[in-house]
Coordinates of C-alpha atoms and ligand atoms in Angstrom, one line a residue:
X137 CA 50.3 43.5 57.9
X138 CA 48.6 46.8 57.3
X139 CA 46.7 48.4 60.1
X140 CA 44.1 51.2 59.9
X141 CA 42.8 52.7 63.1
X142 CA 39.3 54.0 63.2
X143 CA 38.4 56.7 65.7
X144 CA 34.6 56.6 66.0
X145 CA 32.6 56.7 69.3
X146 CA 34.2 53.3 69.9
X147 CA 37.5 53.0 68.2
X148 CA 38.9 49.9 66.6
X149 CA 41.5 48.6 64.2
X150 CA 41.2 47.2 60.7
X151 CA 43.9 44.6 60.0
X152 CA 44.8 43.6 56.5
X153 CA 46.9 40.5 56.2
X154 CA 47.1 37.4 54.1
X155 CA 45.9 34.2 55.9
X156 CA 44.8 36.3 58.9
X157 CA 41.7 34.0 59.1
X158 CA 43.9 31.4 60.8
X159 CA 45.0 33.9 63.4
X160 CA 41.5 35.5 64.1
X161 CA 41.4 34.2 67.7
X162 CA 44.8 35.5 68.5
X163 CA 43.8 39.1 67.4
X164 CA 40.4 38.9 69.0
X165 CA 41.5 37.5 72.4
X166 CA 43.1 40.7 73.9
X167 CA 40.0 42.7 73.1
X168 CA 37.4 40.8 75.0
X169 CA 36.7 38.9 78.2
X170 CA 34.3 36.7 76.2
X171 CA 34.0 33.0 77.1
X172 CA 31.7 32.2 74.1
X173 CA 31.9 33.2 70.5
X174 CA 29.3 32.7 67.7
X175 CA 30.4 32.7 64.1
X176 CA 27.7 33.9 61.8
X177 CA 28.1 32.9 58.2
X178 CA 26.1 31.8 55.1
X179 CA 25.9 28.6 53.1
X180 CA 28.5 29.9 50.5
X181 CA 31.2 31.0 52.9
X182 CA 30.8 28.7 55.9
X183 CA 32.0 25.6 54.1
X184 CA 35.1 27.4 52.9
X185 CA 36.2 29.2 56.0
X186 CA 34.1 28.7 59.2
X187 CA 36.1 25.7 60.4
X188 CA 39.4 27.6 60.1
X189 CA 38.1 30.6 62.0
X190 CA 36.5 28.3 64.6
X191 CA 39.8 26.4 65.2
X192 CA 41.6 29.6 65.7
X193 CA 38.9 30.8 68.2
X194 CA 38.9 27.6 70.1
X195 CA 42.7 27.6 70.3
X196 CA 42.4 31.0 72.0
X197 CA 40.0 29.8 74.6
X198 CA 36.6 30.6 73.1
X199 CA 33.7 28.1 73.3
X200 CA 32.7 28.5 69.7
X201 CA 29.6 27.7 67.7
X202 CA 28.6 28.4 64.1
X203 CA 25.3 29.8 62.9
X204 CA 24.8 29.3 59.2
X205 CA 21.9 30.8 57.1
X206 CA 21.0 30.4 53.5
X207 CA 23.1 32.7 51.3
X208 CA 21.4 35.6 49.4
X209 CA 19.9 39.0 49.8
X210 CA 16.5 37.5 50.1
X211 CA 17.5 36.1 53.5
X212 CA 18.4 39.5 54.8
X213 CA 15.2 39.6 56.9
X214 CA 14.1 40.0 60.5
X215 CA 13.1 36.3 60.4
X216 CA 16.8 35.4 60.0
X217 CA 17.7 37.7 62.8
X218 CA 15.2 35.9 65.0
X219 CA 16.9 32.6 64.2
X220 CA 20.2 34.1 65.2
X221 CA 18.7 35.2 68.5
X222 CA 17.5 31.7 69.1
X223 CA 21.0 30.3 68.4
X224 CA 22.6 32.9 70.7
X225 CA 20.1 31.9 73.4
X226 CA 20.6 28.2 73.0
X227 CA 24.4 28.7 73.2
X228 CA 24.1 30.8 76.4
X229 CA 25.6 34.0 74.9
X230 CA 25.9 36.7 77.5
X231 CA 26.5 40.4 77.3
X232 CA 30.2 40.0 77.5
X233 CA 30.4 37.3 74.8
X234 CA 31.2 38.0 71.1
X235 CA 29.7 37.6 67.6
X236 CA 32.0 37.1 64.6
X237 CA 30.6 38.0 61.2
X238 CA 32.3 35.8 58.5
X239 CA 31.2 36.6 55.0
X240 CA 30.0 39.3 52.6
X241 CA 27.9 42.4 53.1
X242 CA 24.6 40.6 53.9
X243 CA 26.4 38.6 56.7
X244 CA 28.1 41.6 58.2
X245 CA 25.0 43.7 58.1
X246 CA 22.9 41.1 59.8
X247 CA 25.3 39.7 62.3
X248 CA 26.1 43.3 63.2
X249 CA 22.4 44.1 63.7
X250 CA 21.9 41.0 65.8
X251 CA 24.9 41.9 67.9
X252 CA 23.7 45.5 68.3
X253 CA 20.3 44.4 69.5
X254 CA 20.7 41.1 71.4
X255 CA 20.8 41.8 75.2
X256 CA 20.9 45.5 74.1
X257 CA 24.2 45.1 72.4
X258 CA 27.2 42.8 72.5
X259 CA 30.6 43.0 70.8
X260 CA 31.1 41.9 67.3
X261 CA 34.0 41.3 64.9
X262 CA 33.8 41.7 61.1
X263 CA 35.7 39.2 58.9
X264 CA 34.6 40.3 55.4
X265 CA 35.3 37.8 52.7
X266 CA 34.0 39.6 49.5
X267 CA 35.7 42.6 47.8
X268 CA 32.6 44.7 48.4
X269 CA 32.5 44.1 52.1
X270 CA 36.3 44.4 52.4
X271 CA 36.4 47.8 50.8
X272 CA 33.1 49.2 51.9
X273 CA 30.4 47.6 54.1
X274 CA 32.5 46.1 56.9
X275 CA 33.8 49.6 57.8
X276 CA 31.6 52.3 59.3
X277 CA 29.3 50.5 61.7
X278 CA 26.1 50.4 59.6
X279 CA 24.1 47.3 60.3
X280 CA 20.6 46.2 59.4
X281 CA 18.1 44.2 57.4
X282 CA 15.7 44.7 54.6
X283 CA 11.9 45.0 55.0
X284 CA 9.5 43.6 52.4
X285 CA 9.1 47.2 51.1
X286 CA 12.7 48.4 51.0
X287 CA 16.3 47.6 51.6
X288 CA 18.2 48.4 54.9
X289 CA 15.1 50.1 56.4
X290 CA 15.8 48.7 59.9
X291 CA 19.1 48.8 61.5
X292 CA 21.6 50.4 63.9
X293 CA 24.9 52.1 64.0
X294 CA 27.1 49.6 65.8
X295 CA 30.8 49.6 65.4
X296 CA 32.7 46.4 65.4
X297 CA 35.6 45.9 67.9
X298 CA 37.9 44.7 65.2
X299 CA 37.9 44.1 61.4
X300 CA 40.1 41.4 59.9
X301 CA 40.6 41.4 56.2
X302 CA 42.2 38.4 54.5
X303 CA 42.8 39.2 50.8
X304 CA 43.3 35.5 50.1
X305 CA 39.5 35.0 50.3
X306 CA 39.2 36.9 47.1
X307 CA 40.8 34.0 45.2
X308 CA 37.7 31.9 45.8
X309 CA 35.3 34.8 44.8
X310 CA 33.4 34.3 41.5
X311 CA 34.1 36.9 38.9
X312 CA 30.7 38.5 39.2
X313 CA 31.3 39.2 42.9
X314 CA 34.7 40.7 42.2
X315 CA 33.1 43.1 39.7
X316 CA 30.5 43.9 42.3
X317 CA 33.2 45.1 44.6
X318 CA 35.0 47.0 41.8
X319 CA 32.0 49.2 41.3
X320 CA 32.6 50.6 44.8
X321 CA 36.3 50.7 44.3
X322 CA 35.9 52.9 41.2
X323 CA 33.6 55.1 43.3
X324 CA 36.3 55.7 45.9
X325 CA 38.7 56.7 43.1
X326 CA 36.1 59.1 41.7
X327 CA 35.2 60.9 44.9
X328 CA 38.5 61.0 46.8
X329 CA 41.6 59.5 45.0
X330 CA 42.8 60.4 41.6
X331 CA 45.9 58.3 42.2
X332 CA 43.7 55.2 42.8
X333 CA 41.7 56.0 39.7
X334 CA 44.8 56.3 37.6
X335 CA 46.3 53.1 38.9
X336 CA 43.0 51.4 37.9
X337 CA 43.4 52.9 34.5
X338 CA 47.0 51.9 34.0
X339 CA 47.2 48.5 35.8
X340 CA 44.9 45.6 36.4
X341 CA 43.0 45.7 39.7
X342 CA 43.8 42.2 40.6
X343 CA 47.6 42.9 40.5
X344 CA 47.4 45.5 43.3
X345 CA 44.4 44.4 45.3
X346 CA 46.0 44.8 48.7
X347 CA 46.7 48.5 47.9
X348 CA 43.2 48.9 46.7
X349 CA 41.7 47.6 49.9
X350 CA 44.0 49.8 52.0
X351 CA 43.2 52.9 50.0
X352 CA 39.4 52.4 50.0
X353 CA 39.2 51.5 53.7
X354 CA 41.4 54.6 54.5
X355 CA 39.1 56.9 52.6
X356 CA 36.0 55.4 54.2
X357 CA 37.7 55.7 57.6
X358 CA 38.4 59.4 57.1
X359 CA 34.8 60.1 56.0
X360 CA 33.2 58.0 58.7
X361 CA 35.4 59.5 61.5
X362 CA 34.1 63.0 60.4
X363 CA 30.4 61.9 60.2
X364 CA 29.8 58.6 62.1
X365 CA 26.0 59.1 62.1
X366 CA 25.6 60.0 58.4
X367 CA 24.3 63.5 58.7
X368 CA 26.8 65.3 56.5
X369 CA 30.0 64.4 54.8
X370 CA 29.3 60.7 54.8
X371 CA 26.8 61.4 52.0
X372 CA 29.7 61.6 49.5
X373 CA 30.0 57.8 49.8
X374 CA 26.7 57.7 48.0
X375 CA 28.1 58.8 44.7
X376 CA 26.2 56.8 42.1
X377 CA 24.0 55.3 44.7
X378 CA 20.8 57.3 44.3
X379 CA 20.4 56.2 40.7
X380 CA 22.1 52.9 41.6
X381 CA 19.5 52.0 44.1
X382 CA 16.7 53.1 41.7
X383 CA 18.2 50.8 39.0
X384 CA 18.5 47.9 41.5
X385 CA 14.9 48.4 42.4
X386 CA 13.8 48.6 38.7
X387 CA 15.7 45.3 38.2
X388 CA 13.9 43.8 41.1
X389 CA 17.3 43.3 42.8
X390 CA 18.1 40.4 40.4
X391 CA 20.4 40.2 37.4
X392 CA 22.4 43.2 38.5
X393 CA 24.7 43.5 41.5
X394 CA 24.9 46.5 43.8
X395 CA 28.3 47.5 42.5
X396 CA 27.2 47.2 38.9
X397 CA 24.1 49.4 39.6
X398 CA 26.4 52.0 41.4
X399 CA 28.7 52.0 38.3
X400 CA 25.7 52.6 36.0
X401 CA 24.3 55.3 38.3
X402 CA 27.6 57.1 38.6
X403 CA 28.1 57.1 34.9
X404 CA 24.6 58.4 34.1
X405 CA 24.8 61.1 36.7
X406 CA 28.2 62.3 35.7
X407 CA 27.2 62.6 32.1
X408 CA 24.3 64.9 33.2
X409 CA 26.3 67.0 35.7
X410 CA 29.0 67.4 33.0
X411 CA 26.4 68.5 30.5
X412 CA 25.3 71.2 33.0
X413 CA 28.9 72.4 33.3
X414 CA 29.0 71.2 36.9
X415 CA 31.7 68.6 36.3
X416 CA 35.0 69.2 34.5
X417 CA 34.6 68.3 30.9
X418 CA 36.0 64.9 29.8
X419 CA 35.3 63.4 33.2
X420 CA 32.4 61.2 32.2
X421 CA 34.2 59.9 29.1
X422 CA 37.1 58.9 31.3
X423 CA 34.8 57.3 33.9
X424 CA 33.0 55.3 31.1
X425 CA 36.3 54.1 29.7
X426 CA 37.4 52.8 33.1
X427 CA 34.1 51.1 33.8
X428 CA 34.3 49.5 30.4
X429 CA 37.8 48.2 31.1
X430 CA 36.5 46.3 34.1
X431 CA 33.3 45.1 32.4
X432 CA 31.1 47.3 34.5
X433 CA 27.9 48.9 33.0
X434 CA 28.0 52.6 31.9
X435 CA 24.3 52.8 31.4
X436 CA 21.0 51.2 32.3
X437 CA 18.3 49.6 30.1
X438 CA 15.8 51.8 31.8
X439 CA 15.1 55.3 30.7
X440 CA 16.1 58.3 32.8
X441 CA 12.5 59.0 33.5
X442 CA 11.9 55.6 34.9
X443 CA 15.1 55.9 37.0
X444 CA 14.1 59.3 38.3
X445 CA 10.6 58.1 39.4
X446 CA 12.2 55.1 41.1
X447 CA 14.5 57.4 43.2
X448 CA 11.4 58.6 45.1
X449 CA 11.4 56.8 48.4
X450 CA 15.2 56.6 48.5
X451 CA 16.3 56.5 52.1
X452 CA 18.7 59.3 51.4
X453 CA 16.0 61.7 50.3
X454 CA 14.5 64.3 52.6
X455 CA 10.9 65.4 52.1
X456 CA 11.2 67.4 48.9
X457 CA 14.8 67.2 47.8
X458 CA 17.6 64.7 47.1
X459 CA 21.2 65.3 47.9
X460 CA 23.3 64.2 44.8
X461 CA 27.0 63.7 44.8
X462 CA 28.6 65.3 41.7
X463 CA 32.2 65.0 40.7
X464 CA 34.1 68.2 40.4
X465 CA 36.7 66.1 38.5
X466 CA 38.3 62.7 38.9
X467 CA 39.2 62.5 42.6
X468 CA 37.0 65.2 44.1
X469 CA 33.3 65.7 44.6
X470 CA 30.7 67.8 46.2
X471 CA 27.1 67.6 47.3
X472 CA 24.4 69.2 45.3
X473 CA 20.8 69.3 46.6
X474 CA 18.1 69.2 44.0
X475 CA 14.4 69.9 44.7
X476 CA 12.2 67.2 43.5
X477 CA 10.0 69.7 41.7
X478 CA 13.1 70.7 39.7
X479 CA 13.9 67.1 38.8
X480 CA 12.1 67.0 35.4
X481 CA 13.9 70.1 34.1
X482 CA 17.3 69.3 35.6
X483 CA 17.4 65.8 34.2
X484 CA 15.6 66.5 31.0
X485 CA 18.2 66.0 28.2
Ligands
MG744 MG1 27.2 50.8 48.3

Protein backbone atom coordinates (compact mmCIF):
# COMPACT_ATOMS: atom_id res chain seq x y z
CA UNK A 1 0.00 0.00 0.00
CA UNK A 2 1.11 3.53 -0.77
CA UNK A 3 0.17 6.35 1.59
CA UNK A 4 0.23 10.05 0.87
CA UNK A 5 -0.38 12.39 3.77
CA UNK A 6 -2.04 15.73 3.03
CA UNK A 7 -1.46 18.61 5.44
CA UNK A 8 -4.28 21.03 4.80
CA UNK A 9 -6.43 22.83 7.42
CA UNK A 10 -7.69 19.38 8.22
CA UNK A 11 -5.10 16.75 7.41
CA UNK A 12 -5.85 13.35 5.94
CA UNK A 13 -4.36 10.34 4.21
CA UNK A 14 -4.72 9.09 0.69
CA UNK A 15 -4.32 5.30 0.54
CA UNK A 16 -3.57 3.57 -2.75
CA UNK A 17 -4.06 -0.18 -2.64
CA UNK A 18 -5.52 -2.86 -4.87
CA UNK A 19 -8.89 -4.21 -3.62
CA UNK A 20 -9.03 -1.57 -0.87
CA UNK A 21 -12.77 -1.24 -1.65
CA UNK A 22 -13.34 -4.38 0.39
CA UNK A 23 -11.48 -2.90 3.35
CA UNK A 24 -13.04 0.57 3.26
CA UNK A 25 -14.82 0.14 6.59
CA UNK A 26 -11.66 -1.00 8.35
CA UNK A 27 -9.78 2.13 7.29
CA UNK A 28 -12.67 4.51 7.97
CA UNK A 29 -13.59 3.13 11.43
CA UNK A 30 -10.67 4.57 13.45
CA UNK A 31 -11.31 8.05 12.04
CA UNK A 32 -14.89 8.55 13.18
CA UNK A 33 -17.45 8.01 15.91
CA UNK A 34 -20.13 7.74 13.23
CA UNK A 35 -22.99 5.32 13.75
CA UNK A 36 -24.44 5.81 10.27
CA UNK A 37 -22.86 6.02 6.85
CA UNK A 38 -24.42 7.01 3.55
CA UNK A 39 -22.74 5.87 0.36
CA UNK A 40 -23.36 8.30 -2.50
CA UNK A 41 -22.93 6.79 -5.95
CA UNK A 42 -24.35 6.95 -9.47
CA UNK A 43 -26.17 4.48 -11.69
CA UNK A 44 -22.93 3.43 -13.45
CA UNK A 45 -20.80 2.80 -10.39
CA UNK A 46 -23.29 1.68 -7.75
CA UNK A 47 -24.12 -1.67 -9.45
CA UNK A 48 -20.40 -2.48 -9.66
CA UNK A 49 -19.11 -1.54 -6.24
CA UNK A 50 -21.71 -0.18 -3.79
CA UNK A 51 -22.55 -3.56 -2.27
CA UNK A 52 -18.89 -4.38 -1.59
CA UNK A 53 -18.26 -1.06 0.11
CA UNK A 54 -21.52 -1.39 2.04
CA UNK A 55 -20.60 -4.87 3.31
CA UNK A 56 -17.27 -3.57 4.49
CA UNK A 57 -18.89 -0.65 6.32
CA UNK A 58 -21.52 -2.87 7.92
CA UNK A 59 -18.84 -5.29 9.06
CA UNK A 60 -17.18 -2.39 10.85
CA UNK A 61 -20.30 -1.33 12.67
CA UNK A 62 -21.81 1.33 10.41
CA UNK A 63 -25.56 1.37 9.73
CA UNK A 64 -25.20 1.91 6.01
CA UNK A 65 -27.55 3.11 3.29
CA UNK A 66 -26.88 3.86 -0.37
CA UNK A 67 -28.05 6.92 -2.29
CA UNK A 68 -27.91 6.48 -6.07
CA UNK A 69 -28.42 9.23 -8.63
CA UNK A 70 -28.55 9.05 -12.41
CA UNK A 71 -25.04 9.17 -13.90
CA UNK A 72 -23.91 12.18 -15.90
CA UNK A 73 -22.70 15.76 -15.65
CA UNK A 74 -26.27 16.94 -16.34
CA UNK A 75 -27.26 15.63 -12.90
CA UNK A 76 -24.62 17.76 -11.17
CA UNK A 77 -27.29 20.15 -9.99
CA UNK A 78 -28.66 21.57 -6.77
CA UNK A 79 -31.79 19.47 -7.32
CA UNK A 80 -29.69 16.31 -6.88
CA UNK A 81 -28.12 17.77 -3.74
CA UNK A 82 -31.61 18.36 -2.38
CA UNK A 83 -32.45 14.69 -2.99
CA UNK A 84 -29.29 13.77 -1.08
CA UNK A 85 -30.35 15.97 1.85
CA UNK A 86 -33.73 14.17 1.88
CA UNK A 87 -31.98 10.81 1.94
CA UNK A 88 -29.69 11.99 4.76
CA UNK A 89 -32.70 13.19 6.74
CA UNK A 90 -34.74 10.03 6.17
CA UNK A 91 -31.79 7.96 7.33
CA UNK A 92 -31.30 10.10 10.45
CA UNK A 93 -27.81 11.26 9.61
CA UNK A 94 -26.38 13.36 12.42
CA UNK A 95 -23.45 15.74 12.55
CA UNK A 96 -21.11 12.99 13.67
CA UNK A 97 -22.10 10.55 10.93
CA UNK A 98 -20.32 10.12 7.63
CA UNK A 99 -20.83 10.37 3.86
CA UNK A 100 -18.88 8.12 1.50
CA UNK A 101 -18.48 9.32 -2.10
CA UNK A 102 -18.09 6.31 -4.38
CA UNK A 103 -17.55 7.16 -8.03
CA UNK A 104 -16.03 9.67 -10.42
CA UNK A 105 -15.61 13.43 -10.29
CA UNK A 106 -19.29 14.31 -10.41
CA UNK A 107 -20.03 12.01 -7.48
CA UNK A 108 -17.11 13.28 -5.39
CA UNK A 109 -17.90 16.93 -6.06
CA UNK A 110 -21.57 16.53 -5.20
CA UNK A 111 -21.27 14.19 -2.21
CA UNK A 112 -18.54 16.48 -0.89
CA UNK A 113 -20.72 19.54 -1.27
CA UNK A 114 -23.69 17.83 0.37
CA UNK A 115 -21.40 16.81 3.25
CA UNK A 116 -19.94 20.33 3.49
CA UNK A 117 -23.37 21.89 3.81
CA UNK A 118 -25.68 19.37 5.53
CA UNK A 119 -26.04 20.33 9.21
CA UNK A 120 -23.27 22.87 8.47
CA UNK A 121 -20.80 20.16 7.66
CA UNK A 122 -20.27 16.46 8.26
CA UNK A 123 -17.29 14.23 7.54
CA UNK A 124 -16.87 12.55 4.19
CA UNK A 125 -14.63 9.97 2.56
CA UNK A 126 -13.66 9.93 -1.10
CA UNK A 127 -13.48 6.61 -2.94
CA UNK A 128 -12.71 7.73 -6.51
CA UNK A 129 -13.26 5.05 -9.17
CA UNK A 130 -12.28 6.86 -12.39
CA UNK A 131 -8.74 7.76 -13.43
CA UNK A 132 -9.64 11.45 -13.56
CA UNK A 133 -10.97 11.47 -10.01
CA UNK A 134 -8.12 9.29 -8.71
CA UNK A 135 -5.35 11.52 -10.06
CA UNK A 136 -7.08 14.85 -9.69
CA UNK A 137 -10.52 15.73 -8.39
CA UNK A 138 -10.65 13.55 -5.26
CA UNK A 139 -7.68 15.41 -3.78
CA UNK A 140 -7.74 19.03 -2.69
CA UNK A 141 -11.15 19.53 -1.15
CA UNK A 142 -12.98 21.31 -3.94
CA UNK A 143 -16.65 20.38 -3.93
CA UNK A 144 -19.64 21.78 -5.76
CA UNK A 145 -22.31 21.69 -8.42
CA UNK A 146 -23.07 23.34 -11.76
CA UNK A 147 -25.62 26.09 -12.27
CA UNK A 148 -27.64 26.36 -15.50
CA UNK A 149 -25.25 29.12 -16.65
CA UNK A 150 -21.89 27.63 -15.72
CA UNK A 151 -19.95 24.73 -14.29
CA UNK A 152 -18.89 24.48 -10.63
CA UNK A 153 -20.26 27.91 -9.78
CA UNK A 154 -21.55 26.87 -6.36
CA UNK A 155 -19.45 24.93 -3.92
CA UNK A 156 -17.22 24.82 -0.87
CA UNK A 157 -13.70 23.91 0.12
CA UNK A 158 -14.26 20.82 2.24
CA UNK A 159 -11.48 18.32 2.79
CA UNK A 160 -12.30 14.63 3.08
CA UNK A 161 -11.20 12.70 6.18
CA UNK A 162 -9.76 9.95 3.99
CA UNK A 163 -9.27 9.09 0.31
CA UNK A 164 -9.20 5.42 -0.73
CA UNK A 165 -7.91 4.63 -4.21
CA UNK A 166 -8.38 1.15 -5.64
CA UNK A 167 -6.59 0.94 -9.03
CA UNK A 168 -8.57 -2.25 -9.77
CA UNK A 169 -11.61 -0.08 -10.54
CA UNK A 170 -9.82 1.19 -13.65
CA UNK A 171 -10.21 -2.24 -15.27
CA UNK A 172 -13.94 -1.68 -15.64
CA UNK A 173 -13.49 1.84 -16.99
CA UNK A 174 -14.47 2.36 -20.66
CA UNK A 175 -11.55 3.52 -22.84
CA UNK A 176 -12.99 7.03 -23.26
CA UNK A 177 -12.97 7.54 -19.49
CA UNK A 178 -9.41 6.33 -19.27
CA UNK A 179 -8.37 8.89 -21.91
CA UNK A 180 -10.28 11.53 -19.98
CA UNK A 181 -8.04 10.93 -16.98
CA UNK A 182 -4.90 10.73 -19.09
CA UNK A 183 -5.45 14.32 -20.22
CA UNK A 184 -4.89 15.42 -16.61
CA UNK A 185 -2.02 12.96 -16.17
CA UNK A 186 -0.16 14.54 -19.09
CA UNK A 187 -0.85 17.92 -17.50
CA UNK A 188 0.92 16.85 -14.29
CA UNK A 189 3.93 15.69 -16.30
CA UNK A 190 4.03 19.01 -18.15
CA UNK A 191 3.83 21.31 -15.15
CA UNK A 192 5.84 19.43 -12.54
CA UNK A 193 7.35 16.10 -13.55
CA UNK A 194 9.64 15.62 -16.49
CA UNK A 195 10.25 12.03 -15.34
CA UNK A 196 6.52 11.24 -15.49
CA UNK A 197 6.33 12.81 -18.95
CA UNK A 198 9.29 10.73 -20.11
CA UNK A 199 7.83 7.50 -18.78
CA UNK A 200 4.58 8.30 -20.59
CA UNK A 201 6.66 8.72 -23.73
CA UNK A 202 8.68 5.55 -23.31
CA UNK A 203 6.16 3.15 -21.77
CA UNK A 204 2.44 2.51 -21.94
CA UNK A 205 0.44 4.33 -19.25
CA UNK A 206 -1.57 1.23 -18.37
CA UNK A 207 1.62 -0.66 -17.51
CA UNK A 208 2.57 1.69 -14.66
CA UNK A 209 -0.77 3.10 -13.60
CA UNK A 210 -0.09 2.74 -9.85
CA UNK A 211 3.02 4.89 -10.20
CA UNK A 212 1.07 7.40 -12.28
CA UNK A 213 -1.60 7.75 -9.61
CA UNK A 214 1.01 8.11 -6.87
CA UNK A 215 3.00 10.73 -8.80
CA UNK A 216 -0.01 12.86 -9.79
CA UNK A 217 -1.55 12.77 -6.32
CA UNK A 218 1.82 13.67 -4.77
CA UNK A 219 2.15 16.69 -7.05
CA UNK A 220 -1.39 17.79 -6.33
CA UNK A 221 -0.81 17.33 -2.58
CA UNK A 222 2.29 19.55 -2.71
CA UNK A 223 0.49 22.28 -4.61
CA UNK A 224 -2.69 22.16 -2.51
CA UNK A 225 -0.75 22.21 0.76
CA UNK A 226 0.84 25.49 -0.31
CA UNK A 227 -2.39 27.03 -1.49
CA UNK A 228 -5.48 25.29 -0.11
CA UNK A 229 -7.87 28.12 -1.01
CA UNK A 230 -6.69 28.57 -4.59
CA UNK A 231 -5.38 32.12 -4.38
CA UNK A 232 -1.87 31.55 -5.75
CA UNK A 233 0.22 28.54 -6.71
CA UNK A 234 -2.78 26.24 -7.12
CA UNK A 235 -3.45 28.08 -10.37
CA UNK A 236 -0.71 26.03 -12.07
CA UNK A 237 -3.09 23.04 -11.94
CA UNK A 238 -5.11 24.95 -14.50
CA UNK A 239 -2.56 24.42 -17.25
CA UNK A 240 -4.60 23.88 -20.40
CA UNK A 241 -7.83 24.59 -18.53
CA UNK A 242 -8.65 28.14 -19.59
CA UNK A 243 -8.80 27.11 -23.24
CA UNK A 244 -10.02 23.66 -22.20
CA UNK A 245 -13.07 25.05 -20.42
CA UNK A 246 -13.74 27.31 -23.40
CA UNK A 247 -13.61 24.32 -25.76
CA UNK A 248 -15.93 22.31 -23.50
CA UNK A 249 -18.35 25.21 -23.49
CA UNK A 250 -18.21 25.57 -27.30
CA UNK A 251 -18.84 21.82 -27.59
CA UNK A 252 -21.83 22.23 -25.25
CA UNK A 253 -20.16 19.79 -22.82
CA UNK A 254 -20.96 16.90 -25.15
CA UNK A 255 -18.78 14.89 -27.47
CA UNK A 256 -15.57 15.90 -25.70
CA UNK A 257 -14.45 14.93 -22.22
CA UNK A 258 -12.83 17.31 -19.75
CA UNK A 259 -9.45 15.60 -20.12
CA UNK A 260 -9.60 15.76 -23.91
CA UNK A 261 -10.49 19.46 -23.79
CA UNK A 262 -7.60 20.10 -21.38
CA UNK A 263 -5.23 18.26 -23.75
CA UNK A 264 -6.37 20.35 -26.70
CA UNK A 265 -6.14 23.55 -24.64
CA UNK A 266 -2.65 22.73 -23.37
CA UNK A 267 -1.44 21.96 -26.86
CA UNK A 268 -2.90 25.13 -28.41
CA UNK A 269 -1.56 27.35 -25.66
CA UNK A 270 1.92 25.85 -25.73
CA UNK A 271 2.17 26.36 -29.47
CA UNK A 272 1.41 30.05 -28.91
CA UNK A 273 3.69 30.58 -25.91
CA UNK A 274 6.50 28.84 -27.78
CA UNK A 275 5.97 31.09 -30.80
CA UNK A 276 6.34 34.06 -28.44
CA UNK A 277 9.64 32.66 -27.20
CA UNK A 278 8.13 32.15 -23.75
CA UNK A 279 8.46 28.35 -23.86
CA UNK A 280 11.60 26.39 -24.70
CA UNK A 281 11.55 25.55 -28.38
CA UNK A 282 10.56 21.99 -29.28
CA UNK A 283 8.26 21.70 -26.26
CA UNK A 284 4.96 21.93 -28.13
CA UNK A 285 6.06 19.38 -30.72
CA UNK A 286 6.97 16.96 -27.95
CA UNK A 287 3.67 17.55 -26.17
CA UNK A 288 1.72 17.01 -29.38
CA UNK A 289 3.54 13.76 -30.04
CA UNK A 290 2.67 12.45 -26.58
CA UNK A 291 -0.98 13.46 -26.88
CA UNK A 292 -1.16 11.72 -30.22
CA UNK A 293 0.32 8.56 -28.73
CA UNK A 294 -2.55 8.39 -26.25
CA UNK A 295 -5.20 9.36 -28.78
CA UNK A 296 -5.79 12.74 -27.15
CA UNK A 297 -6.62 15.83 -29.25
CA UNK A 298 -3.89 18.35 -30.05
CA UNK A 299 -6.26 20.87 -31.51
CA UNK A 300 -9.86 22.02 -31.56
CA UNK A 301 -12.28 22.29 -34.45
CA UNK A 302 -13.04 25.80 -33.23
CA UNK A 303 -10.94 28.78 -34.25
CA UNK A 304 -8.67 30.51 -31.79
CA UNK A 305 -10.95 33.56 -32.03
CA UNK A 306 -13.95 31.52 -30.96
CA UNK A 307 -11.97 29.94 -28.13
CA UNK A 308 -10.71 33.32 -26.92
CA UNK A 309 -14.24 34.76 -26.86
CA UNK A 310 -15.46 31.73 -24.94
CA UNK A 311 -12.79 32.22 -22.25
CA UNK A 312 -14.59 35.35 -21.08
CA UNK A 313 -16.58 34.43 -18.02
CA UNK A 314 -14.10 31.75 -17.02
CA UNK A 315 -14.17 31.35 -13.24
CA UNK A 316 -10.40 31.81 -13.12
CA UNK A 317 -10.48 35.22 -14.72
CA UNK A 318 -10.32 38.41 -12.71
CA UNK A 319 -12.06 41.55 -13.94
CA UNK A 320 -9.77 42.43 -16.82
CA UNK A 321 -7.06 39.83 -17.03
CA UNK A 322 -6.61 36.07 -17.18
CA UNK A 323 -3.82 34.15 -15.52
CA UNK A 324 -2.42 31.67 -18.02
CA UNK A 325 -0.09 28.81 -17.16
CA UNK A 326 2.81 28.62 -19.61
CA UNK A 327 5.35 25.84 -19.76
CA UNK A 328 8.94 26.88 -19.32
CA UNK A 329 9.83 23.46 -20.68
CA UNK A 330 8.60 19.92 -20.06
CA UNK A 331 8.28 19.58 -16.27
CA UNK A 332 8.18 23.20 -15.25
CA UNK A 333 5.74 26.07 -15.65
CA UNK A 334 4.93 29.61 -14.59
CA UNK A 335 1.96 31.95 -14.41
CA UNK A 336 1.59 34.73 -16.91
CA UNK A 337 -1.15 37.30 -16.61
CA UNK A 338 -2.59 38.67 -19.81
CA UNK A 339 -4.82 41.71 -19.95
CA UNK A 340 -8.02 41.02 -21.84
CA UNK A 341 -7.43 44.14 -23.96
CA UNK A 342 -4.14 42.57 -25.12
CA UNK A 343 -5.76 39.25 -26.02
CA UNK A 344 -6.30 39.95 -29.68
CA UNK A 345 -2.67 40.95 -30.27
CA UNK A 346 -1.17 38.25 -28.07
CA UNK A 347 -3.14 35.42 -29.63
CA UNK A 348 -3.16 36.77 -33.17
CA UNK A 349 -1.08 34.36 -35.19
MG1 LIG B 1 -9.38 19.52 -14.54
